[in-house]
Short mmCIF file of C-alpha atoms in Angstrom, two decimals:
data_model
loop_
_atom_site.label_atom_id
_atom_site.label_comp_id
_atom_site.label_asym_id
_atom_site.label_seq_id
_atom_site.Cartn_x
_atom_site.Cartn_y
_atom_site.Cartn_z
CA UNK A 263 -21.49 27.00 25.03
CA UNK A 264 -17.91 27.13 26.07
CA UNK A 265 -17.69 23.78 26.96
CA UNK A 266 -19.39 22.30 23.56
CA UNK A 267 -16.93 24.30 21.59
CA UNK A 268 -14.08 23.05 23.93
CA UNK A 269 -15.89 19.29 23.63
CA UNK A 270 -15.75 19.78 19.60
CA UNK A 271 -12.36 21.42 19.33
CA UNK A 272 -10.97 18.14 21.50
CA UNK A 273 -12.68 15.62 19.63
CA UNK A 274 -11.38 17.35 16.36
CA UNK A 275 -7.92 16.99 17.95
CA UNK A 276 -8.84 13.35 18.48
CA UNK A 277 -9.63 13.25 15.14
CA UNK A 278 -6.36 12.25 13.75
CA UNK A 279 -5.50 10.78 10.54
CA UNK A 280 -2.72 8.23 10.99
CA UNK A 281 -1.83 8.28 6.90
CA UNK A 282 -2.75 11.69 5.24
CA UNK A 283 -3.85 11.40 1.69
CA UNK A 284 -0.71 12.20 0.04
CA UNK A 285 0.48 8.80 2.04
CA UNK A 286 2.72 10.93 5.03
CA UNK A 287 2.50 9.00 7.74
CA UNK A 288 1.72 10.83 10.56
CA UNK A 289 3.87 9.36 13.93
CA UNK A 290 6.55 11.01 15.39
CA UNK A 291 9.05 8.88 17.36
CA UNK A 292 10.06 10.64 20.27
CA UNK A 293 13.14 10.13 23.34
CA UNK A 294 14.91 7.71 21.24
CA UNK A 295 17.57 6.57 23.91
CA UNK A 296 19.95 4.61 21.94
CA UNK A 297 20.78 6.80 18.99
CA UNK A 298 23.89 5.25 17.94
CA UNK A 299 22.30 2.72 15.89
CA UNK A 300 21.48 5.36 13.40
CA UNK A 301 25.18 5.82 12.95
CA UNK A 302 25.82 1.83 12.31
CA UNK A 303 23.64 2.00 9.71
CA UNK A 304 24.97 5.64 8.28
CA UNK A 305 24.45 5.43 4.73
CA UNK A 306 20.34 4.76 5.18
CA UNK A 307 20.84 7.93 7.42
CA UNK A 308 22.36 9.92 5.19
CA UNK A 309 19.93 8.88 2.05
CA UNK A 310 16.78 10.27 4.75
CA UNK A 311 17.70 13.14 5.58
CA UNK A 312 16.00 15.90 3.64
CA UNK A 313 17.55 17.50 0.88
CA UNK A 314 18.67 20.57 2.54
CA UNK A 315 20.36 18.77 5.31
CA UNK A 316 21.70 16.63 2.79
CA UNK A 317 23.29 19.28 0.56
CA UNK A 318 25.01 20.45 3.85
CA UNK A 319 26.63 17.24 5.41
CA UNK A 320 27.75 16.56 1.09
CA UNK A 321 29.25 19.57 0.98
CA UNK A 322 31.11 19.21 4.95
CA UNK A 323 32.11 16.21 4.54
CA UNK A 324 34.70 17.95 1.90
CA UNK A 325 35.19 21.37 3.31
CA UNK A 326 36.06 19.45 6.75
CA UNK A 327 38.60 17.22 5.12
CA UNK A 328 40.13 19.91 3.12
CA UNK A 329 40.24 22.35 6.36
CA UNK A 330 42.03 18.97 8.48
CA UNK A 331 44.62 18.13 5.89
CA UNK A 332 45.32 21.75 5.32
CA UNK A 333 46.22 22.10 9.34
CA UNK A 334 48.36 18.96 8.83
CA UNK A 335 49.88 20.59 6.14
CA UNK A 336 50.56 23.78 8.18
CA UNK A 337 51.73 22.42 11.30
CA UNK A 338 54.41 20.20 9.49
CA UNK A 339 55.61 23.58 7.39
CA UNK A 340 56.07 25.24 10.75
CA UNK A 341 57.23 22.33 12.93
CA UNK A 342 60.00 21.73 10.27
CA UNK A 343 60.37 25.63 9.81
CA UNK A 344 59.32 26.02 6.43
CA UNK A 345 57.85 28.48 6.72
CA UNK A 346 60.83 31.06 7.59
CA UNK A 347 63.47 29.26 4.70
CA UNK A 348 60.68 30.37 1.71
CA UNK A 349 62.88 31.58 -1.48
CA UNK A 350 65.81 30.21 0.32
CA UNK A 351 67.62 27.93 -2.87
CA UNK A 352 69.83 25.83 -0.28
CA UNK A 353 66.81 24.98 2.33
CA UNK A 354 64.76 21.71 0.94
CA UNK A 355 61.18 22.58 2.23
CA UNK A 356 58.38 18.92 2.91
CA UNK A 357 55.57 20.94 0.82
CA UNK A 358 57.13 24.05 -2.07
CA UNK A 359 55.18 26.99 -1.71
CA UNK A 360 53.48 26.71 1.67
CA UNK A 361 54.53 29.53 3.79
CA UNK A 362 50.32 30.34 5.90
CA UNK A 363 47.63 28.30 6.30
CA UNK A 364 45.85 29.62 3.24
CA UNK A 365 48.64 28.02 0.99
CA UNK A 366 48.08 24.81 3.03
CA UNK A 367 44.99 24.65 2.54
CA UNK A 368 45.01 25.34 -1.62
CA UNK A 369 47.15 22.37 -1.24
CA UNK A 370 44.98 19.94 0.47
CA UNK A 371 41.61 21.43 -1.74
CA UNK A 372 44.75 20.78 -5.11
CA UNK A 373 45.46 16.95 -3.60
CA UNK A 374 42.33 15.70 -2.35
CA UNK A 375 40.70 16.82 -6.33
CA UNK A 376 43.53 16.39 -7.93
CA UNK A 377 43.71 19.68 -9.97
CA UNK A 378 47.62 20.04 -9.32
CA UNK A 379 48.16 23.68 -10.11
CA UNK A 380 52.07 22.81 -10.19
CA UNK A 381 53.31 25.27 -7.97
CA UNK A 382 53.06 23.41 -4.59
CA UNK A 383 54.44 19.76 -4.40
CA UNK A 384 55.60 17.05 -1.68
CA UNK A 385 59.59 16.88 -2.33
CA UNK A 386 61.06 13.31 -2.03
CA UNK A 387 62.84 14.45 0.91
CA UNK A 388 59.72 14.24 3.43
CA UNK A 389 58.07 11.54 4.65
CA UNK A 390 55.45 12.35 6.28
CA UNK A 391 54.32 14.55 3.33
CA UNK A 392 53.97 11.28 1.07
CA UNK A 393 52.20 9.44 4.20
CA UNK A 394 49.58 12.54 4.13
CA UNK A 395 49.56 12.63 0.41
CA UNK A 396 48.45 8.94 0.36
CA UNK A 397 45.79 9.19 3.66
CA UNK A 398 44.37 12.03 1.96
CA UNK A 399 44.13 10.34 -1.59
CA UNK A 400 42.40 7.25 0.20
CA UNK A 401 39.73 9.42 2.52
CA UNK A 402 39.49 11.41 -0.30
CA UNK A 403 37.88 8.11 -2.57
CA UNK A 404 36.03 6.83 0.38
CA UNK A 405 34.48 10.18 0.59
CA UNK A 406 33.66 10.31 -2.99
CA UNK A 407 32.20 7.01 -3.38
CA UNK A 408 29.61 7.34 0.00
CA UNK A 409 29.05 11.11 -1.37
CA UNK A 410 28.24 10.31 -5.18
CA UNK A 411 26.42 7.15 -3.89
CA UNK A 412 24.09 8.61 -1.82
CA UNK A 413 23.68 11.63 -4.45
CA UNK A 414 22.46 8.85 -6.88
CA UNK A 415 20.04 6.71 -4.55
CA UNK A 416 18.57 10.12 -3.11
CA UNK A 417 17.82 11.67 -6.63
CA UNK A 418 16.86 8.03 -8.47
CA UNK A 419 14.70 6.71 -4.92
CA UNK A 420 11.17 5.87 -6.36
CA UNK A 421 9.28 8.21 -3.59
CA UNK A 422 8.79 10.15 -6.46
CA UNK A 423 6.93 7.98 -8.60
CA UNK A 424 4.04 7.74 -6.03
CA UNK A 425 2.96 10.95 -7.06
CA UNK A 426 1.83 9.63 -10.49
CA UNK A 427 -0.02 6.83 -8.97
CA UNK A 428 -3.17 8.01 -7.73
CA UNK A 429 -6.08 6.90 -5.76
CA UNK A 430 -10.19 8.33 -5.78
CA UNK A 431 -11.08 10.49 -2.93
CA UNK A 432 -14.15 9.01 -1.79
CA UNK A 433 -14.80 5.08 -1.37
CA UNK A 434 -18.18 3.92 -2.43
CA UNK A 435 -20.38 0.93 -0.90
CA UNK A 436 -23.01 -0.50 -2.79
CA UNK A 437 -24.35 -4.14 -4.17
CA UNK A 438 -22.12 -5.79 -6.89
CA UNK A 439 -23.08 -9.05 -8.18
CA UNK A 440 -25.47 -9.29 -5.48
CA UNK A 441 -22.40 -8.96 -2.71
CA UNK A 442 -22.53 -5.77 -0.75
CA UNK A 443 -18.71 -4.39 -1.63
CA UNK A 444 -16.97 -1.05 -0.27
CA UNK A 445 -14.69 -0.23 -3.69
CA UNK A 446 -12.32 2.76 -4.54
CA UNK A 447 -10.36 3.10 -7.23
CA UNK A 448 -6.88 4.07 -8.44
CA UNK A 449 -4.91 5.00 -11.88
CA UNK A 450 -1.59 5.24 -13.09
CA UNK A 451 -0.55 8.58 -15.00
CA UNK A 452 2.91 6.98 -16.56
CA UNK A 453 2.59 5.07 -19.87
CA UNK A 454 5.77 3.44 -18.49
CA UNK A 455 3.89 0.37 -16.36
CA UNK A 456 4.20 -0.59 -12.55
CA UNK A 457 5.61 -4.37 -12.97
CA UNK A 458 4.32 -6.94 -10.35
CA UNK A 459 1.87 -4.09 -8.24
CA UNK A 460 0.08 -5.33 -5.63
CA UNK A 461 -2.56 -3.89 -3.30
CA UNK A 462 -3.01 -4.36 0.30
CA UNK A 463 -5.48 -2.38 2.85
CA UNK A 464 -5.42 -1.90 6.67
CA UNK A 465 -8.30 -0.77 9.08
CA UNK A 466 -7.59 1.49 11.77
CA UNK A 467 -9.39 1.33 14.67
CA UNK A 468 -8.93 1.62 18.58
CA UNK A 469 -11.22 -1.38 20.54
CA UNK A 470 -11.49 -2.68 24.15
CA UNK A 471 -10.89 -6.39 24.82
CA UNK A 472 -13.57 -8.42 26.08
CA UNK A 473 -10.66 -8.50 29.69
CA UNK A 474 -11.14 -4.71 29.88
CA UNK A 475 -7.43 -3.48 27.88
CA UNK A 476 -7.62 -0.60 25.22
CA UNK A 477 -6.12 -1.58 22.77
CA UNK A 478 -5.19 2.09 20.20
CA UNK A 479 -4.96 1.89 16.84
CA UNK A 480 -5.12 -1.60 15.99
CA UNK A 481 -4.43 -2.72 12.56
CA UNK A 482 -6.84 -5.65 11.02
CA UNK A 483 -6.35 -6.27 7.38
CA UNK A 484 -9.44 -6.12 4.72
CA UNK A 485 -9.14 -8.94 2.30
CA UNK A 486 -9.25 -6.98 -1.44
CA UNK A 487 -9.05 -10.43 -2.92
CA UNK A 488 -5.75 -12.25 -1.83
CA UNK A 489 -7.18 -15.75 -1.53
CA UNK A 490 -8.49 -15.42 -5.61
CA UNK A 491 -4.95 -13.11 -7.26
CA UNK A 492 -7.39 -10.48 -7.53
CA UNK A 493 -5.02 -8.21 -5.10
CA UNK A 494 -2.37 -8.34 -7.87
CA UNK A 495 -3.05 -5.95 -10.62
CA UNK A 496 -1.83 -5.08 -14.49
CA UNK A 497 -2.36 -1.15 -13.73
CA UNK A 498 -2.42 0.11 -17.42
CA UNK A 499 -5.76 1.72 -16.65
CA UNK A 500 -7.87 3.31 -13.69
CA UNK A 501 -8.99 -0.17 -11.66
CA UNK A 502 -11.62 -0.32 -9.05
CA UNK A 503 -10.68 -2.31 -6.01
CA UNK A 504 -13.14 -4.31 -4.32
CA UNK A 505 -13.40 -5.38 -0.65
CA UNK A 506 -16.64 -7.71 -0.11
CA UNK A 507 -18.33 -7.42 2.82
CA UNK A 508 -18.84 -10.86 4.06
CA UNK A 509 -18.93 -12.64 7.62
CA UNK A 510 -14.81 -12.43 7.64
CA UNK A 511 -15.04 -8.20 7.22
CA UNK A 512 -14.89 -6.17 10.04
CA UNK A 513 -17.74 -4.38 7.86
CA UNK A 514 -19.82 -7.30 8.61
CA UNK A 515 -22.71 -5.34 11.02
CA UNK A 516 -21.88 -1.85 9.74
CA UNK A 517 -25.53 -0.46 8.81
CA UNK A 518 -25.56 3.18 6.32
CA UNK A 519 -26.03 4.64 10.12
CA UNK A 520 -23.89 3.26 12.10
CA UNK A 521 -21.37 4.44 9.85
CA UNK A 522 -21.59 7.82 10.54
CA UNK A 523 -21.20 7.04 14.52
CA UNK A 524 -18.13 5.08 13.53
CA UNK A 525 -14.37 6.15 14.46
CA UNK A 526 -11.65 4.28 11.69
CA UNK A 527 -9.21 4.93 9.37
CA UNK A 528 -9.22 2.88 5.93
CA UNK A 529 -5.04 2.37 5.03
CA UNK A 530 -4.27 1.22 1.58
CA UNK A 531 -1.08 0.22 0.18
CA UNK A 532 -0.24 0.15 -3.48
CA UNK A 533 3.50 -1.52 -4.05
CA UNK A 534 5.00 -2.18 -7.44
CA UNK A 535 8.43 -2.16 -9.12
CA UNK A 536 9.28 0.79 -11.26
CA UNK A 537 9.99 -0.31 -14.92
CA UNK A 538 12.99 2.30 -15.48
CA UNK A 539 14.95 1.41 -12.93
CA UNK A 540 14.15 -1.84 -10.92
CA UNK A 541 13.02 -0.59 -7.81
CA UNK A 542 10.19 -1.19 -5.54
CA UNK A 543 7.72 1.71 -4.84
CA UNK A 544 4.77 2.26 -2.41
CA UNK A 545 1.65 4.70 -3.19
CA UNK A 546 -0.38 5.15 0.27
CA UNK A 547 -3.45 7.06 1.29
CA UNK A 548 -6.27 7.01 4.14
CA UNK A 549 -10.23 6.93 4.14
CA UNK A 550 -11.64 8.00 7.32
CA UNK A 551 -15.62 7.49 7.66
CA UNK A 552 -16.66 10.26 6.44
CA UNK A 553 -14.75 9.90 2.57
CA UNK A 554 -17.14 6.37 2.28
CA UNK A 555 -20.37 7.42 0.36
CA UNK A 556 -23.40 4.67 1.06
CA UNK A 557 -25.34 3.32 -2.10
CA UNK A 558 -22.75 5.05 -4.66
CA UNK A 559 -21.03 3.74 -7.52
CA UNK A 560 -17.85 5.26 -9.67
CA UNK A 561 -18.66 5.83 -13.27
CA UNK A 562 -16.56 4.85 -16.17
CA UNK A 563 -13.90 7.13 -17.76
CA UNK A 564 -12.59 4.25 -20.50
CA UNK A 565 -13.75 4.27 -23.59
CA UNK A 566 -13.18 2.89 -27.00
CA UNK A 567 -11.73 5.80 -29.51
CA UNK A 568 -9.86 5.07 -33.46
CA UNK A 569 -9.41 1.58 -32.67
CA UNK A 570 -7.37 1.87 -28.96
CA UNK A 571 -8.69 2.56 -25.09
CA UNK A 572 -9.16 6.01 -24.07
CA UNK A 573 -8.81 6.92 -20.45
CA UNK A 574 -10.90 10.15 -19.41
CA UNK A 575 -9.28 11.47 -16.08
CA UNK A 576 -11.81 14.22 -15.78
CA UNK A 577 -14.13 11.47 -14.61
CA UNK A 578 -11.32 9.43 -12.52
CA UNK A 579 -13.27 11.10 -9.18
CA UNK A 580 -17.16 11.19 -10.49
CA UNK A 581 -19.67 9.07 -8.38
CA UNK A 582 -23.53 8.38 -9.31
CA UNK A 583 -26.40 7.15 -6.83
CA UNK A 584 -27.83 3.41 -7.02
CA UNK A 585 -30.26 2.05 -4.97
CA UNK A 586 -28.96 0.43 -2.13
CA UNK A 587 -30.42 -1.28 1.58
CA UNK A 588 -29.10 0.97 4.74
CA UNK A 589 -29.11 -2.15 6.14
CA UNK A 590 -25.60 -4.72 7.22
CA UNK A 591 -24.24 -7.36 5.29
CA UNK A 592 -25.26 -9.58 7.85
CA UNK A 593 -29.20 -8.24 8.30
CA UNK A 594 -29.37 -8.21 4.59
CA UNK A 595 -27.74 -12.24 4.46
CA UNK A 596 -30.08 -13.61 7.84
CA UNK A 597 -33.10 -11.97 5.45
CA UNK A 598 -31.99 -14.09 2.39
CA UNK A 599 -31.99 -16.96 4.79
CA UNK A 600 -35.07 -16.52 6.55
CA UNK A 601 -36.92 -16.26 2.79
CA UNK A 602 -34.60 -19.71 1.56
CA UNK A 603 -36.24 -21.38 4.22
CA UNK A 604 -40.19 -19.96 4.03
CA UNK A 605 -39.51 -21.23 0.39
CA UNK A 606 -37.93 -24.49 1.54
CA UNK A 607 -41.02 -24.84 4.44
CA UNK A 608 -43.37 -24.06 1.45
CA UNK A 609 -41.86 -26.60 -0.94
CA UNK A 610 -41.86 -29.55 1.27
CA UNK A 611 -45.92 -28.76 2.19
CA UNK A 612 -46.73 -28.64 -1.23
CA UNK A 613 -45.57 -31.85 -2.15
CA UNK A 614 -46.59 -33.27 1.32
CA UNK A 615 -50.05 -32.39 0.18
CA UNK A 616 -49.79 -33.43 -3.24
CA UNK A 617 -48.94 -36.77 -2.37
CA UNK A 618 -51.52 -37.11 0.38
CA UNK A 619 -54.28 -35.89 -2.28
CA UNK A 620 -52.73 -38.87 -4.64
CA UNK A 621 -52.81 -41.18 -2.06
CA UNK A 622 -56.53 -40.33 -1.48
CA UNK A 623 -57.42 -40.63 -4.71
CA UNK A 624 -55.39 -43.89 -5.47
CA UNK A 625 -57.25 -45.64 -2.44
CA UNK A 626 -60.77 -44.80 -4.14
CA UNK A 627 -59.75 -46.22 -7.32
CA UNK A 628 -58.69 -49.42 -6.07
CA UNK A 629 -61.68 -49.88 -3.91
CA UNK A 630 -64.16 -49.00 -6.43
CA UNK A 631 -62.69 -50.77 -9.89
CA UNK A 632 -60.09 -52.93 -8.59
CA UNK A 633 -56.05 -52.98 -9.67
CA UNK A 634 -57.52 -53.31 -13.34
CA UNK A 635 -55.29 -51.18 -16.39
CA UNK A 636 -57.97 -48.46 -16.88
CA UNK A 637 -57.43 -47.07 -13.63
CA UNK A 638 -54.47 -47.18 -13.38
CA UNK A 639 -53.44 -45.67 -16.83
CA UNK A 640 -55.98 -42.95 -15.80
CA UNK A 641 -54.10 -42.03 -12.98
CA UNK A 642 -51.31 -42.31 -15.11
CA UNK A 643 -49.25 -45.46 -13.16
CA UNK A 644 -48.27 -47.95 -15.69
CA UNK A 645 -49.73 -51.36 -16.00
CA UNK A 646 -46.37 -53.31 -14.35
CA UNK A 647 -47.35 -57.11 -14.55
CA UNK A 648 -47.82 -56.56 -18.53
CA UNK A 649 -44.30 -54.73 -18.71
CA UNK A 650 -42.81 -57.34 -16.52
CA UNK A 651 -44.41 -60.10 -18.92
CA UNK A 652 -43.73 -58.24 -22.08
CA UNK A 653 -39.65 -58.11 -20.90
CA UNK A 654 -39.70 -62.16 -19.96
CA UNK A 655 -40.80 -62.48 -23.62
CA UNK A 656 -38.68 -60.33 -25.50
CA UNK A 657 -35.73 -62.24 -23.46
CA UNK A 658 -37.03 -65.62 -24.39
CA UNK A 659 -37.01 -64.45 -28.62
CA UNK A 660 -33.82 -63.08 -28.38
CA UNK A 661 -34.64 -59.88 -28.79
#
């Protein structure tokens, strides 16, 4: 009993999801050896980092500035010995005012955001004081403009809007116009409109080669109707996506039972540009085998209300049973052939013996009467030496 529990517990573990439903993808990246591309590209870095990490490099990349210029400050005030001539009227002082580091460093915090209290200033007669004034001006705007940049992309990114878009919980398979389809569907809760959305999906699936190599998590796309436009959507109401099972589907010789004994992971994609503000944004989520429900169908939630479209949520998730073969797309399409061509087979004998019985019958006549008209019009061939005649003479009237 141990070891079924440990067998079950493992395979659970094995179990994975590689997209959860809320769209997280879930892949670590591990011993990352060169690091220090993150930093080339460090405003992408900055933007991902999570919002409290975020908040804390925004608010050191000011505090450390402030606390580096302040030292500057400091160690100029003592190196010119400053800081023993304060009050003294005959002593001219680089920075007024600056006699600790605390002083020093109200006047970096009073330079760098320009608040100028008025009681410390850089006298004309030091230079390096104006040189530090103006570094400190210019790493003060280069600070403000990567800060207040990435404030704005990190609060106005469209992650957000993904949470309004949302997709059914279960996928169905069952017969639509007589194609055996696996659907699911998805809505948009905005009245402001995804622009240009477009819908993609991705199986999942580990497979050996026919050479022997496992080959983990392969990615195979499902067609959900790119060769017709049907992938590209007007999402103003809850739409249910289609993906026919055909020869080209990876679905092709999946029977109702083998799909329980299956292992795969169903990724789709939803991608659109935001109408507020331009950008593009991407709605995922997974279906593993067991969210696909066999001979099931979504039902409606539109309806027509005081002249406009009504769009009942409550029933975004309902399902109803319809009658549907456990059988593949491919048993189900060789059966459809096999009774074309018993119909075919039957079709050709019939005439075959049709036209043998004629013949039969033909022969008689002519041996018994002769090629006269009355047997002939009685087996209803027409009489074609008198049409023949009848043509030569119309010709000859000029008729």
């Amino acid at each position: 009993r141990c070891s079924c529990n440990a067998f079950s517990s493992a395979n659970k573990q094995q179990r994975q999801r590689y997209v959860t439903k809320m769209g997280k993808c879930q892949v670590n990246l591990g011993r990352i050896q060169e690091k220090k591309r993150f930093l080339s590209d460090i405003f992408t870095t900055i933007v991902d980092l999570k919002y409290r990490w975020f908040l804390f490099v925004f608010m050191m990349c000011y505090i450390i500035t402030w606390v580096v210029f302040g030292i500057i400050y400091f160690f100029d005030a003592w190196i010119r010995d400053d800081v023993s001539h304060i009050g003294d009227p005959e002593w001219k002082p680089c920075i007024e005012n600056v006699d600790n580091f605390i002083s020093a460093l109200l006047f970096s915090v009073e330079s760098q955001r320009t608040i100028g209290y008025g009681s410390r200033i850089v006298t004309a007669d030091c230079t390096e004081g104006v040189i530090l004034l103006m570094a400190q001006s210019i790493v003060g705007s280069m600070i403000d403009a990567l800060m207040v940049g990435c404030m704005f992309v990190k609060i106005s990114r469209p992650k957000k809007r993904a949470q309004t878009l949302i997709f059914s919980k279960k996928c169905v398979v069952s017969h639509r116009d007589e194609k055996l389809c696996l659907m699911f569907r998805i809505g948009d809760l905005r009245d402001s409109h995804m622009v240009d959305a477009k819908i993609r999906a991705k199986l999942i699936k580990s497979r050996q080669t026919k050479e022997g190599e496992f080959i983990p998590l392969e990615q195979s796309e499902l067609n959900l109707g790119y060769d017709t436009g049907e992938d590209r959507l007007f999402l103003v109401e809850p739409q249910i996506i289609c993906h026919v099972i055909n020869d080209h589907s990876p679905f092709w010789e999946m029977t109702a039972e083998s799909l329980k004994r299956e292992q795969f992971e169903i990724i789709v994609i939803l991608e659109g540009i935001v109408e507020a503000t331009g950008m593009t944004c991407q709605a995922r989520t997974s279906y593993i085998e067991d969210e696909i429900l066999w001979g099931y169908r979504f039902e409606p939630c539109m309806t027509l209300e005081k002249g406009a479209f009504r769009v009942d949520y409550s029933r975004f998730e309902k399902t109803f049973e319809v009658q549907t073969p456990a059988a593949s797309a491919k048993e189900m399409y060789e059966l459809k052939e096999m009774e074309r061509q018993d119909q075919s087979t039957l079709s050709l004998y019939w005439d075959h013996l049709v036209h043998s019985c004629f013949s039969a019958e033909l022969n008689d006549v002519l041996q018994d009467e002769g090629p006269t008209e009355e047997p002939l019009a009685r087996l209803g061939i027409p009489n074609i030496t008198e049409e023949e005649t009848s043509a030569e003479f119309q010709n000859q009237i000029g008729v």
